[in-house]
């Protein structure tokens, strides 16, 4: 048996797994049950040292190829799962050969598409899901990666400040080139359209697709979303000598979309008073990189954009106009005065429900709703208290270490512990409070929020 590991805990932790046993026969006390997409291969999840790993049995040559491909995509900062290693030359107790095992890190707080549709916590799920998938395809194609098997089943989704971020899970059919031709991109889109239509039809047959959502039209809409973003990022721009403001305008749009520009190529058009400008877009993550530089927080792109907006508001409130204060110093004060105090209020029982940055984003949104309902500004601390008991307490865990039936997919619907029992956040035996009890002034506002966000309870 040969084992090749690139990252993770002490290799001896992985060495002790029963590699000579087919994955389908691994004992249940060794594995954890997570919601996952449809796969043509046997997949099992194990937890070692607090880290969850996905193990997939796959033909040896494909395992080696996918492992190398995922490592390269990670180096290029493409959203995908992190490869840990490959176990090859496996044989069972009778000496019969077994397929290789590809080991990847499970993406924390991620969900497959069927789990998202089963929980149905977001009334705008379809457009958010399709936007995320279209953006992932654009990122892959910009990097020269032809997926050749784009589907919802081969994708994981994480919440990103109310939107969704998509991550590639399966790269066994992928091919990496210096640059993709138009034909190669179109071939990928044709495959995506076919797979999406089939998966959406399956959701419709299962009763998980809302009435009025047409699977074929929805699948086609992904192509339109893709083309719109691809055009914005790659189309050359022709302008007159006095229209340089249009270049700045486009650069701002690209930054808003989350992309940086590596260089601008300018070609004079012979005999014409126009200039051809071709931007070279680098990897996405403009706001994410900016926030990490200022605070050290590693979050999703939309989360970073939302947090940077709050940081800017904090700067305008905390720093006197006209004074020259170092932006890094302001960021440090914001972390200590705003971000960390909110997260410290989250009970340990709720720690696995959402990523910290997503909780902070939702607290800001909740504060806005409360302020609108109350007709006055609500303190962030009070908004956080209200959010914990009226919203977060009723959300299922999304760190995904529980059986799907206990994670809001037919189970308790509220907070549960590692054994699936309802959590009592106050420790007084009363269970999660059903209403906001932080003062009469918030009663009406909380009821309005509850009514407007009923989908979070369903």
Short mmCIF file of C-alpha atoms in Angstrom, two decimals:
data_model
loop_
_atom_site.label_atom_id
_atom_site.label_comp_id
_atom_site.label_asym_id
_atom_site.label_seq_id
_atom_site.Cartn_x
_atom_site.Cartn_y
_atom_site.Cartn_z
CA UNK A 1 0.00 0.00 0.00
CA UNK A 2 1.27 3.47 -0.87
CA UNK A 3 0.09 6.62 0.91
CA UNK A 4 0.77 10.16 -0.23
CA UNK A 5 -0.38 12.98 2.04
CA UNK A 6 0.14 16.68 1.48
CA UNK A 7 -1.55 18.22 4.53
CA UNK A 8 -3.69 17.47 7.55
CA UNK A 9 -3.03 16.16 11.04
CA UNK A 10 -0.26 13.78 12.05
CA UNK A 11 -0.11 11.21 9.19
CA UNK A 12 -0.34 8.42 11.75
CA UNK A 13 -3.96 9.45 12.40
CA UNK A 14 -4.78 8.66 8.79
CA UNK A 15 -2.59 5.55 8.72
CA UNK A 16 -4.77 3.91 11.36
CA UNK A 17 -7.88 3.91 9.14
CA UNK A 18 -8.93 0.46 7.79
CA UNK A 19 -7.63 0.97 4.26
CA UNK A 20 -7.72 -2.78 3.53
CA UNK A 21 -11.51 -2.71 3.93
CA UNK A 22 -13.76 -1.47 1.10
CA UNK A 23 -15.31 1.90 2.01
CA UNK A 24 -18.81 0.48 1.80
CA UNK A 25 -17.95 -1.88 4.70
CA UNK A 26 -16.33 0.69 7.03
CA UNK A 27 -17.96 0.51 10.50
CA UNK A 28 -20.50 3.20 11.30
CA UNK A 29 -18.78 4.15 14.55
CA UNK A 30 -15.80 5.27 12.47
CA UNK A 31 -17.71 7.56 10.12
CA UNK A 32 -19.88 10.66 10.46
CA UNK A 33 -23.05 11.19 8.48
CA UNK A 34 -23.21 14.39 6.47
CA UNK A 35 -25.64 15.66 3.84
CA UNK A 36 -23.95 15.16 0.49
CA UNK A 37 -24.68 15.26 -3.19
CA UNK A 38 -25.25 12.37 -5.58
CA UNK A 39 -21.99 10.61 -6.46
CA UNK A 40 -21.10 7.78 -8.82
CA UNK A 41 -18.45 6.68 -6.31
CA UNK A 42 -18.58 5.37 -2.73
CA UNK A 43 -17.87 8.27 -0.34
CA UNK A 44 -17.42 8.20 3.43
CA UNK A 45 -16.69 10.95 5.97
CA UNK A 46 -14.43 10.52 9.01
CA UNK A 47 -13.47 12.92 11.78
CA UNK A 48 -9.87 12.94 13.03
CA UNK A 49 -8.51 15.50 15.47
CA UNK A 50 -11.55 17.74 15.00
CA UNK A 51 -11.18 17.77 11.19
CA UNK A 52 -13.66 16.06 8.89
CA UNK A 53 -12.28 14.29 5.82
CA UNK A 54 -14.13 13.05 2.75
CA UNK A 55 -12.78 9.76 1.37
CA UNK A 56 -13.74 8.65 -2.13
CA UNK A 57 -12.98 5.28 -3.73
CA UNK A 58 -11.93 5.80 -7.30
CA UNK A 59 -9.92 4.12 -10.09
CA UNK A 60 -6.17 4.55 -9.30
CA UNK A 61 -5.24 6.64 -12.35
CA UNK A 62 -8.21 8.97 -11.77
CA UNK A 63 -7.35 9.33 -8.08
CA UNK A 64 -3.80 10.44 -8.86
CA UNK A 65 -5.01 12.78 -11.60
CA UNK A 66 -7.74 14.39 -9.49
CA UNK A 67 -5.38 14.78 -6.53
CA UNK A 68 -2.85 16.63 -8.71
CA UNK A 69 -5.59 18.74 -10.31
CA UNK A 70 -7.10 19.81 -6.98
CA UNK A 71 -3.64 20.76 -5.67
CA UNK A 72 -3.06 22.95 -8.73
CA UNK A 73 -6.48 24.59 -8.44
CA UNK A 74 -5.79 25.32 -4.76
CA UNK A 75 -2.49 26.97 -5.69
CA UNK A 76 -4.39 29.19 -8.11
CA UNK A 77 -6.92 30.09 -5.38
CA UNK A 78 -9.84 28.56 -7.26
CA UNK A 79 -12.79 27.74 -4.96
CA UNK A 80 -12.59 23.98 -4.48
CA UNK A 81 -12.10 21.36 -1.79
CA UNK A 82 -8.59 20.90 -0.36
CA UNK A 83 -6.82 17.65 -1.33
CA UNK A 84 -5.09 15.81 1.50
CA UNK A 85 -3.75 12.63 -0.05
CA UNK A 86 -4.15 9.44 -2.06
CA UNK A 87 -4.01 5.87 -0.79
CA UNK A 88 -3.18 3.48 -3.62
CA UNK A 89 -2.24 -0.20 -4.09
CA UNK A 90 -4.96 -1.18 -1.62
CA UNK A 91 -5.83 -4.86 -1.21
CA UNK A 92 -8.43 -6.56 0.98
CA UNK A 93 -7.83 -9.34 3.53
CA UNK A 94 -7.89 -11.96 0.75
CA UNK A 95 -5.38 -10.09 -1.40
CA UNK A 96 -7.95 -8.80 -3.89
CA UNK A 97 -7.14 -5.32 -5.28
CA UNK A 98 -9.23 -2.34 -4.17
CA UNK A 99 -9.69 1.04 -5.82
CA UNK A 100 -7.54 3.92 -4.60
CA UNK A 101 -8.89 6.33 -1.98
CA UNK A 102 -8.77 10.09 -2.56
CA UNK A 103 -8.79 12.06 0.71
CA UNK A 104 -9.98 15.68 0.84
CA UNK A 105 -10.90 18.04 3.67
CA UNK A 106 -14.62 18.50 4.11
CA UNK A 107 -15.55 22.13 3.46
CA UNK A 108 -16.88 23.46 6.77
CA UNK A 109 -20.33 25.05 6.75
CA UNK A 110 -20.93 23.85 3.20
CA UNK A 111 -24.07 22.13 1.92
CA UNK A 112 -24.97 20.20 -1.24
CA UNK A 113 -27.82 21.57 -3.31
CA UNK A 114 -30.38 18.96 -2.21
CA UNK A 115 -29.84 19.90 1.44
CA UNK A 116 -30.40 23.57 0.59
CA UNK A 117 -33.64 22.77 -1.21
CA UNK A 118 -34.79 20.41 1.55
CA UNK A 119 -34.37 23.07 4.23
CA UNK A 120 -35.73 25.86 2.06
CA UNK A 121 -34.68 28.65 4.42
CA UNK A 122 -34.31 31.19 1.61
CA UNK A 123 -37.21 32.19 -0.67
CA UNK A 124 -34.69 33.42 -3.28
CA UNK A 125 -32.70 30.20 -3.28
CA UNK A 126 -32.84 29.48 -7.03
CA UNK A 127 -31.30 32.74 -8.34
CA UNK A 128 -28.64 32.76 -5.62
CA UNK A 129 -27.69 29.16 -6.37
CA UNK A 130 -27.51 29.78 -10.12
CA UNK A 131 -25.53 33.01 -9.71
CA UNK A 132 -22.99 31.14 -7.58
CA UNK A 133 -22.65 28.31 -10.09
CA UNK A 134 -22.28 30.71 -13.04
CA UNK A 135 -19.59 32.66 -11.19
CA UNK A 136 -17.72 29.46 -10.33
CA UNK A 137 -17.73 28.47 -14.02
CA UNK A 138 -16.37 31.89 -14.99
CA UNK A 139 -13.56 31.62 -12.41
CA UNK A 140 -12.65 28.14 -13.65
CA UNK A 141 -12.62 29.21 -17.30
CA UNK A 142 -10.54 32.30 -16.58
CA UNK A 143 -8.00 29.97 -14.98
CA UNK A 144 -8.00 27.73 -18.09
CA UNK A 145 -9.86 24.85 -16.43
CA UNK A 146 -12.39 22.89 -18.49
CA UNK A 147 -14.60 21.13 -15.95
CA UNK A 148 -16.37 18.76 -18.41
CA UNK A 149 -18.77 17.65 -15.69
CA UNK A 150 -20.32 20.81 -14.29
CA UNK A 151 -23.35 19.99 -12.17
CA UNK A 152 -25.00 20.88 -8.90
CA UNK A 153 -24.03 17.43 -7.59
CA UNK A 154 -20.34 18.23 -8.10
CA UNK A 155 -20.62 21.52 -6.24
CA UNK A 156 -20.84 22.58 -2.60
CA UNK A 157 -22.36 25.87 -1.45
CA UNK A 158 -21.53 28.13 1.49
CA UNK A 159 -23.47 31.15 2.68
CA UNK A 160 -21.86 34.44 1.77
CA UNK A 161 -23.54 37.51 3.31
CA UNK A 162 -26.99 36.46 2.16
CA UNK A 163 -25.73 35.12 -1.17
CA UNK A 164 -24.11 31.75 -1.89
CA UNK A 165 -20.54 30.88 -2.84
CA UNK A 166 -19.94 27.76 -4.96
CA UNK A 167 -17.01 25.35 -4.61
CA UNK A 168 -15.89 22.63 -7.00
CA UNK A 169 -15.90 19.17 -5.40
CA UNK A 170 -15.25 16.73 -8.24
CA UNK A 171 -12.38 17.41 -10.68
CA UNK A 172 -11.73 13.92 -12.03
CA UNK A 173 -12.83 14.80 -15.58
CA UNK A 174 -11.26 18.27 -15.61
CA UNK A 175 -8.47 19.51 -17.83
CA UNK A 176 -6.20 22.49 -17.22
CA UNK A 177 -4.85 24.52 -20.16
CA UNK A 178 -3.03 27.80 -20.62
CA UNK A 179 -6.24 29.29 -22.02
CA UNK A 180 -9.60 27.88 -23.09
CA UNK A 181 -10.93 28.41 -26.59
CA UNK A 182 -14.48 29.61 -27.15
CA UNK A 183 -15.40 26.10 -28.30
CA UNK A 184 -14.06 24.52 -25.11
CA UNK A 185 -16.01 26.99 -22.98
CA UNK A 186 -19.20 26.40 -24.97
CA UNK A 187 -18.75 22.63 -24.58
CA UNK A 188 -18.56 23.07 -20.81
CA UNK A 189 -21.70 25.22 -20.88
CA UNK A 190 -23.59 22.61 -22.92
CA UNK A 191 -22.72 19.94 -20.36
CA UNK A 192 -23.71 22.28 -17.52
CA UNK A 193 -27.06 23.04 -19.14
CA UNK A 194 -27.88 19.36 -19.62
CA UNK A 195 -26.86 18.36 -16.09
CA UNK A 196 -28.67 21.29 -14.49
CA UNK A 197 -31.90 20.56 -16.34
CA UNK A 198 -31.79 16.94 -15.20
CA UNK A 199 -31.05 17.82 -11.57
CA UNK A 200 -33.80 20.45 -11.48
CA UNK A 201 -36.27 18.01 -13.01
CA UNK A 202 -35.32 15.56 -10.25
CA UNK A 203 -36.00 18.26 -7.65
CA UNK A 204 -39.36 18.93 -9.29
CA UNK A 205 -40.27 15.23 -9.16
CA UNK A 206 -39.26 15.17 -5.47
CA UNK A 207 -41.53 18.12 -4.71
CA UNK A 208 -38.58 20.36 -3.72
CA UNK A 209 -38.86 22.85 -6.58
CA UNK A 210 -41.42 25.64 -6.00
CA UNK A 211 -44.41 25.82 -8.37
CA UNK A 212 -43.75 28.10 -11.32
CA UNK A 213 -40.02 27.34 -11.51
CA UNK A 214 -39.41 25.73 -14.90
CA UNK A 215 -36.36 23.38 -14.85
CA UNK A 216 -35.43 23.99 -18.50
CA UNK A 217 -35.77 27.78 -18.36
CA UNK A 218 -33.86 27.86 -15.07
CA UNK A 219 -31.01 25.79 -16.52
CA UNK A 220 -30.83 28.13 -19.52
CA UNK A 221 -30.69 31.16 -17.21
CA UNK A 222 -27.33 29.97 -15.88
CA UNK A 223 -25.90 30.37 -19.36
CA UNK A 224 -27.21 33.93 -19.54
CA UNK A 225 -25.72 34.74 -16.13
CA UNK A 226 -22.41 33.24 -17.20
CA UNK A 227 -22.27 35.19 -20.49
CA UNK A 228 -23.07 38.48 -18.75
CA UNK A 229 -20.25 38.08 -16.23
CA UNK A 230 -17.79 36.71 -18.81
CA UNK A 231 -18.44 39.68 -21.09
CA UNK A 232 -17.93 42.17 -18.25
CA UNK A 233 -14.59 40.61 -17.34
CA UNK A 234 -13.11 39.95 -20.77
CA UNK A 235 -14.59 42.24 -23.47
CA UNK A 236 -12.19 44.80 -24.96
CA UNK A 237 -13.31 48.42 -24.75
CA UNK A 238 -13.03 51.06 -27.49
CA UNK A 239 -13.10 54.73 -26.51
CA UNK A 240 -12.09 58.22 -27.59
CA UNK A 241 -9.04 60.02 -26.23
CA UNK A 242 -11.19 62.09 -23.87
CA UNK A 243 -13.09 59.13 -22.38
CA UNK A 244 -10.57 57.78 -19.88
CA UNK A 245 -13.24 58.14 -17.22
CA UNK A 246 -14.88 55.09 -18.81
CA UNK A 247 -11.79 53.02 -17.97
CA UNK A 248 -11.99 54.09 -14.33
CA UNK A 249 -15.72 53.33 -14.35
CA UNK A 250 -15.08 49.82 -15.62
CA UNK A 251 -12.31 49.19 -13.09
CA UNK A 252 -14.71 50.17 -10.32
CA UNK A 253 -17.30 47.74 -11.69
CA UNK A 254 -14.73 44.95 -11.74
CA UNK A 255 -13.75 45.72 -8.15
CA UNK A 256 -17.42 45.70 -7.15
CA UNK A 257 -17.72 42.24 -8.71
CA UNK A 258 -14.76 41.17 -6.58
CA UNK A 259 -12.02 41.13 -9.23
CA UNK A 260 -8.67 42.90 -9.43
CA UNK A 261 -7.04 44.04 -12.68
CA UNK A 262 -3.45 42.96 -13.26
CA UNK A 263 -2.72 45.22 -16.24
CA UNK A 264 -4.34 47.32 -18.97
CA UNK A 265 -3.21 46.84 -22.58
CA UNK A 266 -3.80 49.85 -24.86
CA UNK A 267 -3.72 49.50 -28.66
CA UNK A 268 -4.15 52.56 -30.90
CA UNK A 269 -6.48 51.85 -33.80
CA UNK A 270 -4.67 52.97 -36.97
CA UNK A 271 -6.21 56.06 -38.50
CA UNK A 272 -8.92 56.32 -35.87
CA UNK A 273 -9.04 58.73 -32.89
CA UNK A 274 -9.96 55.83 -30.61
CA UNK A 275 -8.07 53.66 -28.15
CA UNK A 276 -8.65 49.94 -27.62
CA UNK A 277 -8.35 48.99 -23.96
CA UNK A 278 -8.03 45.32 -22.95
CA UNK A 279 -8.08 44.63 -19.22
CA UNK A 280 -6.35 41.58 -17.78
CA UNK A 281 -8.43 40.31 -14.86
CA UNK A 282 -6.71 38.30 -12.15
CA UNK A 283 -8.32 35.96 -9.64
CA UNK A 284 -11.44 36.98 -7.78
CA UNK A 285 -11.36 38.02 -4.16
CA UNK A 286 -10.73 41.78 -4.20
CA UNK A 287 -12.66 42.53 -1.00
CA UNK A 288 -11.59 39.30 0.66
CA UNK A 289 -7.90 40.14 0.19
CA UNK A 290 -8.47 43.72 1.31
CA UNK A 291 -10.21 42.68 4.53
CA UNK A 292 -7.56 40.06 5.29
CA UNK A 293 -4.84 42.68 4.86
CA UNK A 294 -6.57 45.02 7.31
CA UNK A 295 -7.87 42.60 9.94
CA UNK A 296 -6.53 39.10 9.34
CA UNK A 297 -10.12 37.83 8.87
CA UNK A 298 -10.37 35.15 6.17
CA UNK A 299 -13.97 35.20 4.92
CA UNK A 300 -16.05 34.88 1.74
CA UNK A 301 -16.06 37.67 -0.85
CA UNK A 302 -19.55 39.07 -0.16
CA UNK A 303 -18.99 38.77 3.58
CA UNK A 304 -15.80 40.79 3.16
CA UNK A 305 -17.62 43.46 1.15
CA UNK A 306 -20.32 43.74 3.85
CA UNK A 307 -17.79 43.86 6.69
CA UNK A 308 -15.67 46.48 4.90
CA UNK A 309 -18.79 48.67 4.62
CA UNK A 310 -19.33 48.40 8.37
CA UNK A 311 -15.66 49.14 8.97
CA UNK A 312 -15.98 52.28 6.85
CA UNK A 313 -19.05 53.34 8.86
CA UNK A 314 -17.12 52.74 12.07
CA UNK A 315 -14.25 54.87 10.78
CA UNK A 316 -16.60 57.77 10.02
CA UNK A 317 -18.20 57.51 13.48
CA UNK A 318 -15.08 56.89 15.55
CA UNK A 319 -12.60 59.16 13.77
CA UNK A 320 -13.08 62.92 13.64
CA UNK A 321 -13.37 64.27 10.07
CA UNK A 322 -10.15 65.76 8.79
CA UNK A 323 -7.90 63.74 11.07
CA UNK A 324 -5.27 61.45 9.61
CA UNK A 325 -5.60 58.08 11.34
CA UNK A 326 -3.86 54.94 10.12
CA UNK A 327 -6.45 52.60 8.54
CA UNK A 328 -4.82 49.55 10.13
CA UNK A 329 -5.20 51.14 13.57
CA UNK A 330 -8.88 51.82 12.86
CA UNK A 331 -9.32 48.19 11.75
CA UNK A 332 -7.76 46.92 14.99
CA UNK A 333 -10.12 49.09 17.06
CA UNK A 334 -13.10 47.91 14.98
CA UNK A 335 -12.16 44.28 15.67
CA UNK A 336 -11.94 44.93 19.41
CA UNK A 337 -14.96 47.26 19.69
CA UNK A 338 -17.43 45.80 17.18
CA UNK A 339 -16.70 42.42 15.58
CA UNK A 340 -15.32 40.40 18.49
CA UNK A 341 -17.91 41.56 21.10
CA UNK A 342 -20.75 40.42 18.81
CA UNK A 343 -19.24 36.98 18.30
CA UNK A 344 -18.46 36.61 22.01
CA UNK A 345 -22.21 36.89 22.67
CA UNK A 346 -22.93 33.73 20.63
CA UNK A 347 -23.57 30.77 23.01
CA UNK A 348 -21.35 27.73 22.54
CA UNK A 349 -24.46 25.73 21.62
CA UNK A 350 -24.92 27.95 18.53
CA UNK A 351 -21.28 27.93 17.38
CA UNK A 352 -21.87 25.36 14.63
CA UNK A 353 -24.92 27.00 13.09
CA UNK A 354 -23.18 29.49 10.78
CA UNK A 355 -19.71 30.80 10.05
CA UNK A 356 -18.73 33.72 12.34
CA UNK A 357 -18.62 36.20 9.46
CA UNK A 358 -22.09 35.11 8.30
CA UNK A 359 -23.44 35.54 11.84
CA UNK A 360 -22.00 39.06 11.98
CA UNK A 361 -23.56 39.89 8.60
CA UNK A 362 -26.96 38.62 9.73
CA UNK A 363 -26.71 40.63 12.96
CA UNK A 364 -26.16 43.77 10.85
CA UNK A 365 -29.16 42.87 8.69
CA UNK A 366 -31.26 42.15 11.78
CA UNK A 367 -30.27 45.49 13.25
CA UNK A 368 -31.47 47.24 10.09
CA UNK A 369 -34.85 45.49 10.27
CA UNK A 370 -35.24 46.33 13.95
CA UNK A 371 -34.30 49.98 13.39
CA UNK A 372 -36.76 50.26 10.49
CA UNK A 373 -39.55 48.77 12.60
CA UNK A 374 -38.74 50.88 15.67
CA UNK A 375 -38.21 54.09 13.71
CA UNK A 376 -34.91 54.73 15.45
CA UNK A 377 -31.37 53.43 15.57
CA UNK A 378 -31.01 50.21 17.56
CA UNK A 379 -27.74 49.52 19.33
CA UNK A 380 -25.68 46.71 17.81
CA UNK A 381 -25.45 44.91 21.15
CA UNK A 382 -29.24 44.89 21.54
CA UNK A 383 -29.72 43.80 17.93
CA UNK A 384 -27.30 40.92 18.51
CA UNK A 385 -29.23 39.76 21.58
CA UNK A 386 -32.48 39.88 19.64
CA UNK A 387 -30.95 38.01 16.67
CA UNK A 388 -29.65 35.20 18.87
CA UNK A 389 -33.07 34.34 20.29
CA UNK A 390 -35.38 35.17 17.38
CA UNK A 391 -33.30 33.94 14.44
CA UNK A 392 -30.14 31.98 15.22
CA UNK A 393 -31.73 29.75 17.85
CA UNK A 394 -34.09 28.37 15.22
CA UNK A 395 -31.54 27.67 12.50
CA UNK A 396 -30.10 24.17 11.95
CA UNK A 397 -26.37 23.57 12.37
CA UNK A 398 -24.44 24.12 9.14
CA UNK A 399 -21.04 22.95 10.29
CA UNK A 400 -22.57 19.57 9.44
CA UNK A 401 -21.48 17.04 12.04
CA UNK A 402 -24.96 15.60 12.59
CA UNK A 403 -27.25 13.21 10.81
CA UNK A 404 -29.23 15.05 8.08
CA UNK A 405 -32.49 14.11 9.82
CA UNK A 406 -31.32 16.12 12.84
CA UNK A 407 -30.12 19.10 10.83
CA UNK A 408 -33.39 20.72 9.85
CA UNK A 409 -34.21 18.11 7.18
CA UNK A 410 -37.11 16.50 8.98
CA UNK A 411 -35.71 16.68 12.50
CA UNK A 412 -36.15 19.04 15.42
CA UNK A 413 -35.88 22.22 13.39
CA UNK A 414 -34.10 23.96 16.27
CA UNK A 415 -30.69 23.85 17.90
CA UNK A 416 -29.44 20.36 18.74
CA UNK A 417 -26.36 18.94 20.43
CA UNK A 418 -24.02 16.20 19.18
CA UNK A 419 -26.56 13.56 20.24
CA UNK A 420 -29.43 15.29 18.44
CA UNK A 421 -31.11 16.61 21.60
CA UNK A 422 -32.64 20.12 21.64
CA UNK A 423 -30.27 22.72 23.05
CA UNK A 424 -31.17 25.02 25.94
CA UNK A 425 -29.04 28.15 25.33
CA UNK A 426 -29.87 29.71 28.72
CA UNK A 427 -29.21 26.58 30.75
CA UNK A 428 -32.46 26.97 32.66
CA UNK A 429 -34.34 24.05 31.16
CA UNK A 430 -36.69 26.24 29.17
CA UNK A 431 -35.22 25.49 25.75
CA UNK A 432 -34.72 28.11 23.02
CA UNK A 433 -36.87 31.14 23.70
CA UNK A 434 -39.60 31.70 21.15
CA UNK A 435 -39.72 35.46 21.49
CA UNK A 436 -37.43 38.39 22.19
CA UNK A 437 -37.37 39.27 25.91
CA UNK A 438 -34.83 42.07 25.85
CA UNK A 439 -37.25 44.88 26.60
CA UNK A 440 -40.75 45.96 25.62
CA UNK A 441 -39.36 48.45 23.12
CA UNK A 442 -38.24 45.56 20.90
CA UNK A 443 -41.43 43.49 21.07
CA UNK A 444 -43.14 45.01 18.04
CA UNK A 445 -39.93 45.16 16.05
CA UNK A 446 -39.15 41.52 16.77
CA UNK A 447 -42.64 40.46 15.72
CA UNK A 448 -42.19 42.33 12.44
CA UNK A 449 -38.87 40.63 11.84
CA UNK A 450 -40.36 37.26 12.70
CA UNK A 451 -43.17 37.79 10.21
CA UNK A 452 -40.82 38.97 7.47
CA UNK A 453 -38.40 36.09 7.97
CA UNK A 454 -40.80 33.21 8.42
CA UNK A 455 -38.94 31.30 5.70
CA UNK A 456 -36.03 30.93 8.13
CA UNK A 457 -38.32 28.92 10.41
CA UNK A 458 -39.75 26.61 7.72
#
